[in-house]
XYZ file of C-alpha atoms in Angstrom:
103
model
C 52.538 -74.613 -79.787
C 52.700 -75.458 -75.809
C 50.627 -78.259 -74.578
C 48.956 -77.085 -71.238
C 47.610 -79.235 -68.235
C 44.010 -78.468 -67.494
C 45.228 -77.270 -64.320
C 47.254 -74.578 -66.239
C 44.329 -74.004 -68.628
C 42.199 -73.150 -65.703
C 44.658 -70.792 -64.155
C 44.971 -69.266 -67.484
C 41.415 -68.442 -68.037
C 41.190 -67.388 -63.907
C 43.535 -64.462 -64.526
C 41.720 -62.860 -67.178
C 38.252 -62.995 -65.495
C 36.508 -59.727 -64.991
C 38.654 -58.257 -67.997
C 37.926 -58.327 -71.845
C 39.190 -61.242 -73.995
C 38.624 -62.153 -77.371
C 36.737 -65.352 -78.309
C 37.432 -67.258 -81.739
C 35.249 -70.749 -82.131
C 34.898 -73.318 -84.867
C 32.368 -75.861 -85.305
C 33.272 -78.462 -88.511
C 31.873 -78.187 -90.549
C 31.913 -74.827 -91.810
C 30.559 -72.584 -88.387
C 32.595 -70.177 -86.627
C 32.910 -66.861 -85.042
C 35.960 -64.586 -84.875
C 36.990 -61.759 -82.385
C 33.863 -61.205 -80.267
C 35.105 -59.211 -77.228
C 33.363 -60.142 -73.889
C 34.409 -59.297 -70.267
C 34.753 -62.722 -69.098
C 32.539 -62.962 -66.004
C 33.191 -66.947 -65.035
C 35.426 -69.818 -66.480
C 34.882 -73.310 -65.894
C 36.737 -76.537 -66.913
C 34.885 -79.549 -65.853
C 35.466 -83.450 -66.471
C 38.299 -85.988 -66.671
C 39.688 -86.938 -69.890
C 37.106 -85.237 -72.102
C 36.382 -82.176 -70.628
C 33.560 -79.339 -70.758
C 34.909 -75.601 -71.066
C 32.234 -72.992 -69.707
C 32.783 -69.584 -70.469
C 30.460 -66.430 -69.088
C 30.479 -62.995 -70.012
C 28.857 -59.590 -69.437
C 28.269 -56.681 -71.729
C 26.889 -58.092 -73.855
C 25.652 -61.066 -71.509
C 26.393 -64.379 -72.874
C 27.690 -68.140 -72.464
C 29.521 -70.627 -74.621
C 30.153 -74.064 -73.812
C 32.272 -76.466 -75.470
C 32.061 -80.118 -74.391
C 34.123 -83.195 -75.302
C 37.559 -81.121 -75.066
C 40.647 -83.287 -74.973
C 43.368 -81.146 -75.615
C 44.651 -77.580 -74.021
C 47.506 -75.569 -76.247
C 48.840 -72.032 -75.968
C 50.437 -70.325 -78.791
C 51.136 -66.545 -78.618
C 49.586 -65.906 -75.447
C 46.403 -67.729 -77.049
C 44.791 -70.447 -75.014
C 43.135 -73.121 -77.898
C 40.694 -75.901 -76.459
C 40.273 -78.668 -79.169
C 37.849 -81.537 -79.495
C 38.490 -84.314 -81.901
C 36.013 -86.512 -83.757
C 36.171 -90.385 -84.103
C 38.053 -90.183 -87.135
C 40.729 -87.680 -85.328
C 39.848 -84.594 -87.521
C 39.211 -81.493 -85.076
C 35.745 -81.217 -84.326
C 35.287 -77.716 -82.721
C 37.960 -75.383 -81.140
C 37.526 -72.464 -79.049
C 40.627 -69.555 -78.635
C 40.735 -67.152 -75.999
C 42.991 -64.100 -76.380
C 44.037 -61.345 -74.517
C 44.280 -59.114 -77.527
C 42.114 -59.112 -80.603
C 42.942 -62.211 -83.298
C 44.194 -61.477 -86.673
C 42.251 -61.992 -89.883
């Protein structure tokens, strides 16, 4: 797993605007979606230290916003955003991939 800077994460997302990507999101405890194909329309990362990741897509229309993101990783071509709770556990994560994720 390779750690990315916020600028590298922005550039990674920018290359897929206008293309289909697959989303996987987990919210602890016990909430997740897997392999949702979306045509990425907008991708923004805002903040300083604790970031907000905002993705908007078409066909079908939708948005996702992930708050308090602290870490950006890339693994096997998948960009991973993570946010931790006060006990250093993953509170939520978002994976964005140009290919369907394995089940």
